Amino acid sequence: ETGVTQSPTHLIKTRGQQVTLRCSSQSGHNTVSWYQQALGQGPQFIFQYYREEENGRGNFPPRFSGLQFPNYSSELNVNALELDDSALYLCASSSGQANTEAFFGQGTRLTVV
Amino acid sequence: GDSVTQMEGPVTLSEEAFLTINCTYTATGYPSLFWYVQYPGEGLQLLLKATKADDKGSNKGFEATYRKETTSFHLEKGSVQVSDSAVYFCALDEIRDNRLAFGKGNQVVVIP
Protein backbone atom coordinates (compact mmCIF):
# COMPACT_ATOMS: atom_id res chain seq x y z
CA GLU A 1 0.00 0.00 0.00
CA THR A 2 1.20 3.52 -0.74
CA GLY A 3 1.97 5.94 2.05
CA VAL A 4 0.89 9.54 2.53
CA THR A 5 2.50 11.88 0.02
CA GLN A 6 2.54 15.66 0.06
CA SER A 7 3.46 18.15 -2.63
CA PRO A 8 5.36 20.30 -3.07
CA THR A 9 8.08 19.58 -0.53
CA HIS A 10 9.20 23.19 -0.32
CA LEU A 11 7.94 26.50 -1.64
CA ILE A 12 8.47 30.19 -1.15
CA LYS A 13 5.66 32.70 -1.42
CA THR A 14 5.33 36.44 -0.99
CA ARG A 15 3.15 38.01 1.69
CA GLY A 16 -0.39 38.51 0.40
CA GLN A 17 -0.22 35.66 -2.11
CA GLN A 18 -2.29 32.48 -2.06
CA VAL A 19 -0.97 28.92 -1.82
CA THR A 20 -2.35 25.43 -2.37
CA LEU A 21 -0.79 22.38 -0.74
CA ARG A 22 -1.71 18.84 -1.71
CA CYS A 23 -1.93 15.54 0.11
CA SER A 24 -2.58 12.04 -1.19
CA SER A 25 -3.96 9.81 1.50
CA GLN A 26 -2.88 6.26 2.14
CA SER A 27 -4.79 3.60 0.24
CA GLY A 28 -8.01 2.67 2.04
CA HIS A 29 -8.10 5.83 4.17
CA ASN A 30 -11.05 8.23 3.97
CA THR A 31 -9.97 10.83 6.54
CA VAL A 32 -7.33 13.54 6.15
CA SER A 33 -6.19 15.93 8.86
CA TRP A 34 -3.97 18.98 8.34
CA TYR A 35 -1.52 20.44 10.85
CA GLN A 36 0.73 23.50 10.99
CA GLN A 37 4.11 23.05 12.66
CA ALA A 38 5.96 26.29 13.31
CA LEU A 39 9.71 26.08 13.86
CA GLY A 40 10.48 24.60 17.26
CA GLN A 41 6.82 23.94 18.06
CA GLY A 42 4.49 20.98 18.03
CA PRO A 43 1.97 20.52 15.21
CA GLN A 44 -1.28 22.48 15.57
CA PHE A 45 -4.52 20.98 14.24
CA ILE A 46 -5.98 23.03 11.36
CA PHE A 47 -8.94 20.91 10.22
CA GLN A 48 -10.00 17.42 9.26
CA TYR A 49 -11.91 16.08 6.28
CA TYR A 50 -13.96 12.90 6.35
CA ARG A 51 -15.56 11.62 3.16
CA GLU A 52 -15.28 15.04 1.48
CA GLU A 53 -16.83 17.02 4.36
CA GLU A 54 -15.05 19.18 6.92
CA ASN A 55 -15.17 17.29 10.23
CA GLY A 56 -13.75 19.64 12.81
CA ARG A 57 -11.58 22.73 12.77
CA GLY A 58 -8.89 24.13 15.03
CA ASN A 59 -8.25 27.75 15.94
CA PHE A 60 -7.31 29.00 12.46
CA PRO A 61 -8.85 31.92 10.54
CA PRO A 62 -11.16 31.41 7.53
CA ARG A 63 -8.35 32.20 5.09
CA PHE A 64 -7.23 28.63 5.80
CA SER A 65 -9.57 26.43 3.79
CA GLY A 66 -9.55 22.94 2.40
CA LEU A 67 -11.07 20.38 0.11
CA GLN A 68 -11.26 16.63 -0.04
CA PHE A 69 -11.82 14.87 -3.35
CA PRO A 70 -13.73 11.65 -4.15
CA ASN A 71 -10.44 9.71 -4.10
CA TYR A 72 -9.89 11.15 -0.58
CA SER A 73 -6.87 13.23 -1.54
CA SER A 74 -6.98 16.71 -0.07
CA GLU A 75 -5.88 20.29 -0.55
CA LEU A 76 -5.07 23.00 1.95
CA ASN A 77 -5.49 26.54 0.66
CA VAL A 78 -4.19 29.61 2.42
CA ASN A 79 -5.19 33.07 1.18
CA ALA A 80 -3.58 36.43 1.96
CA LEU A 81 -0.38 34.85 3.24
CA GLU A 82 1.27 36.38 6.28
CA LEU A 83 4.85 36.02 7.45
CA ASP A 84 3.66 33.95 10.43
CA ASP A 85 2.24 31.36 8.04
CA SER A 86 5.80 30.18 7.44
CA ALA A 87 5.82 26.64 8.79
CA LEU A 88 5.89 22.94 7.99
CA TYR A 89 2.42 21.80 6.94
CA LEU A 90 1.69 18.17 7.67
CA CYS A 91 -1.17 16.03 6.56
CA ALA A 92 -2.19 12.76 8.12
CA SER A 93 -4.55 10.13 6.80
CA SER A 94 -6.53 7.57 8.75
CA SER A 95 -9.28 5.05 8.22
CA GLY A 96 -12.01 6.93 10.07
CA GLN A 97 -12.38 4.16 12.62
CA ALA A 98 -11.92 4.94 16.31
CA ASN A 99 -8.51 4.24 17.85
CA THR A 100 -6.76 3.62 14.53
CA GLU A 101 -3.39 5.07 13.64
CA ALA A 102 -2.93 8.28 11.69
CA PHE A 103 -0.10 8.16 9.13
CA PHE A 104 1.76 11.39 8.41
CA GLY A 105 3.31 12.65 5.24
CA GLN A 106 6.74 14.28 5.20
CA GLY A 107 5.23 17.73 5.03
CA THR A 108 5.46 20.86 2.90
CA ARG A 109 7.85 23.55 4.08
CA LEU A 110 6.25 26.93 3.31
CA THR A 111 8.31 30.10 3.59
CA VAL A 112 6.53 33.46 3.30
CA VAL A 113 8.78 36.42 2.55
CA GLY B 1 -9.54 22.95 25.95
CA ASP B 2 -7.34 19.92 25.64
CA SER B 3 -3.62 20.50 26.02
CA VAL B 4 -0.35 18.65 26.39
CA THR B 5 2.67 19.93 28.33
CA GLN B 6 6.16 18.57 27.80
CA MET B 7 9.23 19.37 29.87
CA GLU B 8 11.20 22.36 28.65
CA GLY B 9 14.37 22.22 26.63
CA PRO B 10 16.41 19.71 24.65
CA VAL B 11 17.73 16.53 26.23
CA THR B 12 21.36 15.59 25.68
CA LEU B 13 22.66 12.31 26.99
CA SER B 14 25.30 9.68 26.37
CA GLU B 15 24.74 6.40 24.59
CA GLU B 16 23.32 3.69 26.89
CA ALA B 17 21.98 6.27 29.35
CA PHE B 18 18.42 6.19 30.70
CA LEU B 19 15.96 8.53 29.00
CA THR B 20 12.87 10.10 30.54
CA ILE B 21 10.71 12.74 28.87
CA ASN B 22 7.85 14.08 30.94
CA CYS B 23 4.39 14.66 29.53
CA THR B 24 1.26 15.82 31.32
CA TYR B 25 -2.11 16.53 29.81
CA THR B 26 -5.36 18.37 30.39
CA ALA B 27 -8.57 16.89 29.00
CA THR B 28 -12.22 16.84 29.94
CA GLY B 29 -12.70 13.16 29.20
CA TYR B 30 -10.58 10.07 28.74
CA PRO B 31 -8.35 10.66 25.74
CA SER B 32 -6.06 8.30 23.90
CA LEU B 33 -2.41 9.22 24.46
CA PHE B 34 0.48 8.98 22.03
CA TRP B 35 4.17 9.51 21.58
CA TYR B 36 5.31 10.46 18.09
CA VAL B 37 8.90 10.73 16.87
CA GLN B 38 10.23 13.03 14.15
CA TYR B 39 13.61 12.24 12.64
CA PRO B 40 15.46 15.02 10.79
CA GLY B 41 13.79 15.86 7.49
CA GLU B 42 10.95 13.40 8.01
CA GLY B 43 7.32 13.46 9.01
CA LEU B 44 5.90 12.17 12.28
CA GLN B 45 5.92 8.47 13.09
CA LEU B 46 3.81 6.89 15.80
CA LEU B 47 6.12 5.47 18.47
CA LEU B 48 3.56 4.11 20.94
CA LYS B 49 0.09 4.70 22.29
CA ALA B 50 -2.25 3.89 25.17
CA THR B 51 -6.01 4.14 25.05
CA LYS B 52 -7.09 3.76 28.68
CA ALA B 53 -5.87 4.29 32.22
CA ASP B 54 -2.99 2.05 33.39
CA ASP B 55 -2.30 0.86 29.83
CA LYS B 56 1.39 0.68 28.96
CA GLY B 57 2.43 1.43 25.40
CA SER B 58 5.77 0.05 24.24
CA ASN B 59 7.83 -0.07 21.08
CA LYS B 60 11.55 -0.26 20.18
CA GLY B 61 12.52 -0.29 23.87
CA PHE B 62 10.46 2.81 24.67
CA GLU B 63 7.64 2.64 27.21
CA ALA B 64 4.97 4.98 28.58
CA THR B 65 2.16 4.31 31.06
CA TYR B 66 -1.20 6.12 31.01
CA ARG B 67 -1.54 7.57 34.52
CA LYS B 68 -5.00 9.03 34.99
CA GLU B 69 -4.43 10.03 38.60
CA THR B 70 -1.47 12.23 37.68
CA THR B 71 -2.66 12.97 34.10
CA SER B 72 0.74 11.91 32.82
CA PHE B 73 2.25 9.79 30.05
CA HIS B 74 6.00 9.96 30.58
CA LEU B 75 8.26 8.36 27.97
CA GLU B 76 11.17 6.16 29.11
CA LYS B 77 13.91 4.08 27.55
CA GLY B 78 16.46 2.15 29.53
CA SER B 79 19.44 2.41 27.19
CA VAL B 80 19.43 4.94 24.36
CA GLN B 81 21.37 4.68 21.11
CA VAL B 82 22.70 7.36 18.80
CA SER B 83 19.92 6.41 16.36
CA ASP B 84 17.33 7.54 18.94
CA SER B 85 18.35 11.16 18.32
CA ALA B 86 15.14 12.86 17.15
CA VAL B 87 12.33 15.12 18.33
CA TYR B 88 9.68 13.43 20.49
CA PHE B 89 6.11 14.69 20.72
CA CYS B 90 3.46 13.72 23.23
CA ALA B 91 -0.11 13.97 21.92
CA LEU B 92 -3.69 13.26 22.91
CA ASP B 93 -6.87 12.48 21.04
CA GLU B 94 -9.92 13.43 23.09
CA ILE B 95 -12.63 11.89 20.91
CA ARG B 96 -10.49 9.22 19.29
CA ASP B 97 -10.88 10.37 15.73
CA ASN B 98 -7.28 11.40 15.04
CA ARG B 99 -7.73 15.11 15.77
CA LEU B 100 -4.52 15.28 17.74
CA ALA B 101 -3.33 17.89 20.24
CA PHE B 102 0.48 17.91 20.48
CA GLY B 103 2.98 19.12 23.00
CA LYS B 104 5.87 21.35 21.92
CA GLY B 105 8.26 18.45 21.55
CA ASN B 106 11.64 17.61 23.00
CA GLN B 107 14.82 17.38 20.98
CA VAL B 108 16.83 14.37 22.12
CA VAL B 109 20.51 14.22 21.23
CA VAL B 110 22.42 11.05 22.05
CA ILE B 111 26.19 11.39 22.06
CA PRO B 112 28.38 8.35 21.31
PDB file of C-alpha atoms in Angstrom:
ATOM      1  CA  GLU A   1       0.000   0.000   0.000  1.00  0.00           C
ATOM      2  CA  THR A   2       1.196   3.519  -0.744  1.00  0.00           C
ATOM      3  CA  GLY A   3       1.970   5.944   2.050  1.00  0.00           C
ATOM      4  CA  VAL A   4       0.892   9.542   2.527  1.00  0.00           C
ATOM      5  CA  THR A   5       2.504  11.878   0.016  1.00  0.00           C
ATOM      6  CA  GLN A   6       2.539  15.658   0.059  1.00  0.00           C
ATOM      7  CA  SER A   7       3.459  18.155  -2.626  1.00  0.00           C
ATOM      8  CA  PRO A   8       5.356  20.300  -3.069  1.00  0.00           C
ATOM      9  CA  THR A   9       8.083  19.582  -0.525  1.00  0.00           C
ATOM     10  CA  HIS A  10       9.198  23.192  -0.325  1.00  0.00           C
ATOM     11  CA  LEU A  11       7.940  26.496  -1.635  1.00  0.00           C
ATOM     12  CA  ILE A  12       8.474  30.185  -1.152  1.00  0.00           C
ATOM     13  CA  LYS A  13       5.659  32.700  -1.421  1.00  0.00           C
ATOM     14  CA  THR A  14       5.328  36.436  -0.992  1.00  0.00           C
ATOM     15  CA  ARG A  15       3.155  38.009   1.691  1.00  0.00           C
ATOM     16  CA  GLY A  16      -0.392  38.508   0.399  1.00  0.00           C
ATOM     17  CA  GLN A  17      -0.221  35.657  -2.108  1.00  0.00           C
ATOM     18  CA  GLN A  18      -2.290  32.481  -2.060  1.00  0.00           C
ATOM     19  CA  VAL A  19      -0.972  28.919  -1.819  1.00  0.00           C
ATOM     20  CA  THR A  20      -2.355  25.425  -2.366  1.00  0.00           C
ATOM     21  CA  LEU A  21      -0.788  22.383  -0.736  1.00  0.00           C
ATOM     22  CA  ARG A  22      -1.706  18.840  -1.706  1.00  0.00           C
ATOM     23  CA  CYS A  23      -1.932  15.535   0.106  1.00  0.00           C
ATOM     24  CA  SER A  24      -2.575  12.042  -1.194  1.00  0.00           C
ATOM     25  CA  SER A  25      -3.962   9.814   1.504  1.00  0.00           C
ATOM     26  CA  GLN A  26      -2.883   6.259   2.144  1.00  0.00           C
ATOM     27  CA  SER A  27      -4.788   3.597   0.245  1.00  0.00           C
ATOM     28  CA  GLY A  28      -8.007   2.673   2.043  1.00  0.00           C
ATOM     29  CA  HIS A  29      -8.098   5.834   4.169  1.00  0.00           C
ATOM     30  CA  ASN A  30     -11.051   8.231   3.966  1.00  0.00           C
ATOM     31  CA  THR A  31      -9.968  10.826   6.540  1.00  0.00           C
ATOM     32  CA  VAL A  32      -7.333  13.535   6.153  1.00  0.00           C
ATOM     33  CA  SER A  33      -6.190  15.935   8.857  1.00  0.00           C
ATOM     34  CA  TRP A  34      -3.969  18.985   8.337  1.00  0.00           C
ATOM     35  CA  TYR A  35      -1.517  20.435  10.846  1.00  0.00           C
ATOM     36  CA  GLN A  36       0.726  23.501  10.985  1.00  0.00           C
ATOM     37  CA  GLN A  37       4.107  23.050  12.664  1.00  0.00           C
ATOM     38  CA  ALA A  38       5.963  26.295  13.308  1.00  0.00           C
ATOM     39  CA  LEU A  39       9.705  26.082  13.864  1.00  0.00           C
ATOM     40  CA  GLY A  40      10.477  24.598  17.261  1.00  0.00           C
ATOM     41  CA  GLN A  41       6.825  23.940  18.059  1.00  0.00           C
ATOM     42  CA  GLY A  42       4.485  20.982  18.028  1.00  0.00           C
ATOM     43  CA  PRO A  43       1.968  20.522  15.213  1.00  0.00           C
ATOM     44  CA  GLN A  44      -1.282  22.483  15.571  1.00  0.00           C
ATOM     45  CA  PHE A  45      -4.522  20.976  14.236  1.00  0.00           C
ATOM     46  CA  ILE A  46      -5.983  23.028  11.365  1.00  0.00           C
ATOM     47  CA  PHE A  47      -8.937  20.910  10.217  1.00  0.00           C
ATOM     48  CA  GLN A  48     -10.004  17.417   9.265  1.00  0.00           C
ATOM     49  CA  TYR A  49     -11.905  16.079   6.278  1.00  0.00           C
ATOM     50  CA  TYR A  50     -13.958  12.901   6.351  1.00  0.00           C
ATOM     51  CA  ARG A  51     -15.558  11.621   3.156  1.00  0.00           C
ATOM     52  CA  GLU A  52     -15.276  15.042   1.480  1.00  0.00           C
ATOM     53  CA  GLU A  53     -16.831  17.021   4.355  1.00  0.00           C
ATOM     54  CA  GLU A  54     -15.052  19.175   6.924  1.00  0.00           C
ATOM     55  CA  ASN A  55     -15.165  17.288  10.226  1.00  0.00           C
ATOM     56  CA  GLY A  56     -13.747  19.642  12.805  1.00  0.00           C
ATOM     57  CA  ARG A  57     -11.575  22.731  12.765  1.00  0.00           C
ATOM     58  CA  GLY A  58      -8.889  24.129  15.030  1.00  0.00           C
ATOM     59  CA  ASN A  59      -8.247  27.749  15.936  1.00  0.00           C
ATOM     60  CA  PHE A  60      -7.311  28.998  12.458  1.00  0.00           C
ATOM     61  CA  PRO A  61      -8.853  31.917  10.538  1.00  0.00           C
ATOM     62  CA  PRO A  62     -11.157  31.408   7.527  1.00  0.00           C
ATOM     63  CA  ARG A  63      -8.349  32.198   5.094  1.00  0.00           C
ATOM     64  CA  PHE A  64      -7.233  28.629   5.801  1.00  0.00           C
ATOM     65  CA  SER A  65      -9.570  26.432   3.787  1.00  0.00           C
ATOM     66  CA  GLY A  66      -9.552  22.943   2.404  1.00  0.00           C
ATOM     67  CA  LEU A  67     -11.068  20.378   0.110  1.00  0.00           C
ATOM     68  CA  GLN A  68     -11.261  16.631  -0.042  1.00  0.00           C
ATOM     69  CA  PHE A  69     -11.821  14.871  -3.350  1.00  0.00           C
ATOM     70  CA  PRO A  70     -13.729  11.649  -4.148  1.00  0.00           C
ATOM     71  CA  ASN A  71     -10.443   9.712  -4.100  1.00  0.00           C
ATOM     72  CA  TYR A  72      -9.893  11.155  -0.575  1.00  0.00           C
ATOM     73  CA  SER A  73      -6.872  13.226  -1.540  1.00  0.00           C
ATOM     74  CA  SER A  74      -6.975  16.706  -0.070  1.00  0.00           C
ATOM     75  CA  GLU A  75      -5.878  20.290  -0.552  1.00  0.00           C
ATOM     76  CA  LEU A  76      -5.066  23.000   1.948  1.00  0.00           C
ATOM     77  CA  ASN A  77      -5.494  26.541   0.659  1.00  0.00           C
ATOM     78  CA  VAL A  78      -4.191  29.614   2.424  1.00  0.00           C
ATOM     79  CA  ASN A  79      -5.186  33.074   1.182  1.00  0.00           C
ATOM     80  CA  ALA A  80      -3.577  36.432   1.957  1.00  0.00           C
ATOM     81  CA  LEU A  81      -0.385  34.850   3.236  1.00  0.00           C
ATOM     82  CA  GLU A  82       1.267  36.375   6.284  1.00  0.00           C
ATOM     83  CA  LEU A  83       4.851  36.021   7.450  1.00  0.00           C
ATOM     84  CA  ASP A  84       3.657  33.953  10.432  1.00  0.00           C
ATOM     85  CA  ASP A  85       2.237  31.357   8.039  1.00  0.00           C
ATOM     86  CA  SER A  86       5.799  30.181   7.437  1.00  0.00           C
ATOM     87  CA  ALA A  87       5.823  26.642   8.793  1.00  0.00           C
ATOM     88  CA  LEU A  88       5.892  22.942   7.987  1.00  0.00           C
ATOM     89  CA  TYR A  89       2.424  21.804   6.935  1.00  0.00           C
ATOM     90  CA  LEU A  90       1.690  18.173   7.673  1.00  0.00           C
ATOM     91  CA  CYS A  91      -1.170  16.032   6.555  1.00  0.00           C
ATOM     92  CA  ALA A  92      -2.193  12.758   8.124  1.00  0.00           C
ATOM     93  CA  SER A  93      -4.547  10.131   6.803  1.00  0.00           C
ATOM     94  CA  SER A  94      -6.527   7.575   8.748  1.00  0.00           C
ATOM     95  CA  SER A  95      -9.280   5.045   8.218  1.00  0.00           C
ATOM     96  CA  GLY A  96     -12.007   6.935  10.066  1.00  0.00           C
ATOM     97  CA  GLN A  97     -12.379   4.157  12.622  1.00  0.00           C
ATOM     98  CA  ALA A  98     -11.916   4.941  16.307  1.00  0.00           C
ATOM     99  CA  ASN A  99      -8.515   4.243  17.848  1.00  0.00           C
ATOM    100  CA  THR A 100      -6.764   3.618  14.534  1.00  0.00           C
ATOM    101  CA  GLU A 101      -3.390   5.065  13.640  1.00  0.00           C
ATOM    102  CA  ALA A 102      -2.929   8.279  11.689  1.00  0.00           C
ATOM    103  CA  PHE A 103      -0.096   8.163   9.134  1.00  0.00           C
ATOM    104  CA  PHE A 104       1.755  11.387   8.415  1.00  0.00           C
ATOM    105  CA  GLY A 105       3.305  12.655   5.238  1.00  0.00           C
ATOM    106  CA  GLN A 106       6.735  14.276   5.198  1.00  0.00           C
ATOM    107  CA  GLY A 107       5.232  17.731   5.029  1.00  0.00           C
ATOM    108  CA  THR A 108       5.459  20.857   2.897  1.00  0.00           C
ATOM    109  CA  ARG A 109       7.852  23.546   4.084  1.00  0.00           C
ATOM    110  CA  LEU A 110       6.251  26.930   3.305  1.00  0.00           C
ATOM    111  CA  THR A 111       8.306  30.099   3.592  1.00  0.00           C
ATOM    112  CA  VAL A 112       6.533  33.456   3.301  1.00  0.00           C
ATOM    113  CA  VAL A 113       8.783  36.425   2.552  1.00  0.00           C
TER     114      VAL A 113
ATOM    115  CA  GLY B   1      -9.542  22.947  25.947  1.00  0.00           C
ATOM    116  CA  ASP B   2      -7.339  19.922  25.645  1.00  0.00           C
ATOM    117  CA  SER B   3      -3.624  20.498  26.019  1.00  0.00           C
ATOM    118  CA  VAL B   4      -0.350  18.653  26.393  1.00  0.00           C
ATOM    119  CA  THR B   5       2.666  19.925  28.325  1.00  0.00           C
ATOM    120  CA  GLN B   6       6.165  18.568  27.796  1.00  0.00           C
ATOM    121  CA  MET B   7       9.227  19.370  29.866  1.00  0.00           C
ATOM    122  CA  GLU B   8      11.198  22.359  28.649  1.00  0.00           C
ATOM    123  CA  GLY B   9      14.368  22.218  26.631  1.00  0.00           C
ATOM    124  CA  PRO B  10      16.408  19.708  24.653  1.00  0.00           C
ATOM    125  CA  VAL B  11      17.725  16.534  26.231  1.00  0.00           C
ATOM    126  CA  THR B  12      21.357  15.594  25.684  1.00  0.00           C
ATOM    127  CA  LEU B  13      22.657  12.314  26.992  1.00  0.00           C
ATOM    128  CA  SER B  14      25.304   9.683  26.371  1.00  0.00           C
ATOM    129  CA  GLU B  15      24.745   6.404  24.591  1.00  0.00           C
ATOM    130  CA  GLU B  16      23.317   3.689  26.891  1.00  0.00           C
ATOM    131  CA  ALA B  17      21.981   6.273  29.353  1.00  0.00           C
ATOM    132  CA  PHE B  18      18.419   6.194  30.699  1.00  0.00           C
ATOM    133  CA  LEU B  19      15.960   8.534  29.001  1.00  0.00           C
ATOM    134  CA  THR B  20      12.866  10.100  30.544  1.00  0.00           C
ATOM    135  CA  ILE B  21      10.713  12.740  28.866  1.00  0.00           C
ATOM    136  CA  ASN B  22       7.854  14.078  30.945  1.00  0.00           C
ATOM    137  CA  CYS B  23       4.386  14.660  29.529  1.00  0.00           C
ATOM    138  CA  THR B  24       1.263  15.820  31.321  1.00  0.00           C
ATOM    139  CA  TYR B  25      -2.112  16.533  29.813  1.00  0.00           C
ATOM    140  CA  THR B  26      -5.360  18.372  30.386  1.00  0.00           C
ATOM    141  CA  ALA B  27      -8.565  16.890  28.998  1.00  0.00           C
ATOM    142  CA  THR B  28     -12.216  16.843  29.943  1.00  0.00           C
ATOM    143  CA  GLY B  29     -12.705  13.162  29.200  1.00  0.00           C
ATOM    144  CA  TYR B  30     -10.580  10.070  28.737  1.00  0.00           C
ATOM    145  CA  PRO B  31      -8.347  10.657  25.741  1.00  0.00           C
ATOM    146  CA  SER B  32      -6.062   8.302  23.904  1.00  0.00           C
ATOM    147  CA  LEU B  33      -2.408   9.217  24.465  1.00  0.00           C
ATOM    148  CA  PHE B  34       0.479   8.977  22.033  1.00  0.00           C
ATOM    149  CA  TRP B  35       4.165   9.507  21.582  1.00  0.00           C
ATOM    150  CA  TYR B  36       5.311  10.463  18.088  1.00  0.00           C
ATOM    151  CA  VAL B  37       8.899  10.728  16.871  1.00  0.00           C
ATOM    152  CA  GLN B  38      10.227  13.026  14.154  1.00  0.00           C
ATOM    153  CA  TYR B  39      13.607  12.235  12.640  1.00  0.00           C
ATOM    154  CA  PRO B  40      15.459  15.019  10.789  1.00  0.00           C
ATOM    155  CA  GLY B  41      13.785  15.863   7.491  1.00  0.00           C
ATOM    156  CA  GLU B  42      10.954  13.404   8.010  1.00  0.00           C
ATOM    157  CA  GLY B  43       7.315  13.462   9.014  1.00  0.00           C
ATOM    158  CA  LEU B  44       5.905  12.170  12.279  1.00  0.00           C
ATOM    159  CA  GLN B  45       5.920   8.472  13.095  1.00  0.00           C
ATOM    160  CA  LEU B  46       3.815   6.886  15.798  1.00  0.00           C
ATOM    161  CA  LEU B  47       6.125   5.474  18.470  1.00  0.00           C
ATOM    162  CA  LEU B  48       3.561   4.105  20.938  1.00  0.00           C
ATOM    163  CA  LYS B  49       0.093   4.699  22.293  1.00  0.00           C
ATOM    164  CA  ALA B  50      -2.253   3.892  25.166  1.00  0.00           C
ATOM    165  CA  THR B  51      -6.008   4.144  25.045  1.00  0.00           C
ATOM    166  CA  LYS B  52      -7.092   3.756  28.680  1.00  0.00           C
ATOM    167  CA  ALA B  53      -5.865   4.293  32.217  1.00  0.00           C
ATOM    168  CA  ASP B  54      -2.987   2.053  33.388  1.00  0.00           C
ATOM    169  CA  ASP B  55      -2.302   0.858  29.829  1.00  0.00           C
ATOM    170  CA  LYS B  56       1.387   0.683  28.956  1.00  0.00           C
ATOM    171  CA  GLY B  57       2.432   1.432  25.400  1.00  0.00           C
ATOM    172  CA  SER B  58       5.767   0.053  24.242  1.00  0.00           C
ATOM    173  CA  ASN B  59       7.834  -0.073  21.080  1.00  0.00           C
ATOM    174  CA  LYS B  60      11.550  -0.262  20.184  1.00  0.00           C
ATOM    175  CA  GLY B  61      12.524  -0.294  23.870  1.00  0.00           C
ATOM    176  CA  PHE B  62      10.462   2.809  24.666  1.00  0.00           C
ATOM    177  CA  GLU B  63       7.635   2.642  27.212  1.00  0.00           C
ATOM    178  CA  ALA B  64       4.971   4.980  28.576  1.00  0.00           C
ATOM    179  CA  THR B  65       2.159   4.306  31.059  1.00  0.00           C
ATOM    180  CA  TYR B  66      -1.202   6.124  31.008  1.00  0.00           C
ATOM    181  CA  ARG B  67      -1.543   7.569  34.523  1.00  0.00           C
ATOM    182  CA  LYS B  68      -5.000   9.026  34.986  1.00  0.00           C
ATOM    183  CA  GLU B  69      -4.426  10.028  38.605  1.00  0.00           C
ATOM    184  CA  THR B  70      -1.466  12.230  37.684  1.00  0.00           C
ATOM    185  CA  THR B  71      -2.660  12.971  34.103  1.00  0.00           C
ATOM    186  CA  SER B  72       0.738  11.912  32.823  1.00  0.00           C
ATOM    187  CA  PHE B  73       2.246   9.794  30.054  1.00  0.00           C
ATOM    188  CA  HIS B  74       6.001   9.960  30.582  1.00  0.00           C
ATOM    189  CA  LEU B  75       8.262   8.357  27.966  1.00  0.00           C
ATOM    190  CA  GLU B  76      11.169   6.160  29.110  1.00  0.00           C
ATOM    191  CA  LYS B  77      13.908   4.083  27.549  1.00  0.00           C
ATOM    192  CA  GLY B  78      16.456   2.153  29.534  1.00  0.00           C
ATOM    193  CA  SER B  79      19.445   2.407  27.194  1.00  0.00           C
ATOM    194  CA  VAL B  80      19.426   4.938  24.360  1.00  0.00           C
ATOM    195  CA  GLN B  81      21.369   4.681  21.112  1.00  0.00           C
ATOM    196  CA  VAL B  82      22.696   7.361  18.799  1.00  0.00           C
ATOM    197  CA  SER B  83      19.923   6.405  16.357  1.00  0.00           C
ATOM    198  CA  ASP B  84      17.329   7.538  18.936  1.00  0.00           C
ATOM    199  CA  SER B  85      18.349  11.162  18.318  1.00  0.00           C
ATOM    200  CA  ALA B  86      15.142  12.864  17.155  1.00  0.00           C
ATOM    201  CA  VAL B  87      12.326  15.118  18.329  1.00  0.00           C
ATOM    202  CA  TYR B  88       9.684  13.430  20.486  1.00  0.00           C
ATOM    203  CA  PHE B  89       6.111  14.693  20.723  1.00  0.00           C
ATOM    204  CA  CYS B  90       3.462  13.724  23.234  1.00  0.00           C
ATOM    205  CA  ALA B  91      -0.112  13.967  21.922  1.00  0.00           C
ATOM    206  CA  LEU B  92      -3.688  13.256  22.908  1.00  0.00           C
ATOM    207  CA  ASP B  93      -6.872  12.478  21.039  1.00  0.00           C
ATOM    208  CA  GLU B  94      -9.917  13.428  23.090  1.00  0.00           C
ATOM    209  CA  ILE B  95     -12.632  11.893  20.913  1.00  0.00           C
ATOM    210  CA  ARG B  96     -10.495   9.217  19.292  1.00  0.00           C
ATOM    211  CA  ASP B  97     -10.879  10.372  15.726  1.00  0.00           C
ATOM    212  CA  ASN B  98      -7.280  11.398  15.041  1.00  0.00           C
ATOM    213  CA  ARG B  99      -7.733  15.106  15.775  1.00  0.00           C
ATOM    214  CA  LEU B 100      -4.520  15.283  17.741  1.00  0.00           C
ATOM    215  CA  ALA B 101      -3.332  17.891  20.238  1.00  0.00           C
ATOM    216  CA  PHE B 102       0.475  17.906  20.480  1.00  0.00           C
ATOM    217  CA  GLY B 103       2.982  19.122  23.003  1.00  0.00           C
ATOM    218  CA  LYS B 104       5.867  21.346  21.925  1.00  0.00           C
ATOM    219  CA  GLY B 105       8.259  18.449  21.548  1.00  0.00           C
ATOM    220  CA  ASN B 106      11.636  17.612  23.004  1.00  0.00           C
ATOM    221  CA  GLN B 107      14.819  17.383  20.976  1.00  0.00           C
ATOM    222  CA  VAL B 108      16.829  14.370  22.118  1.00  0.00           C
ATOM    223  CA  VAL B 109      20.513  14.221  21.229  1.00  0.00           C
ATOM    224  CA  VAL B 110      22.423  11.046  22.045  1.00  0.00           C
ATOM    225  CA  ILE B 111      26.194  11.387  22.064  1.00  0.00           C
ATOM    226  CA  PRO B 112      28.379   8.350  21.306  1.00  0.00           C
TER     227      PRO B 112
END
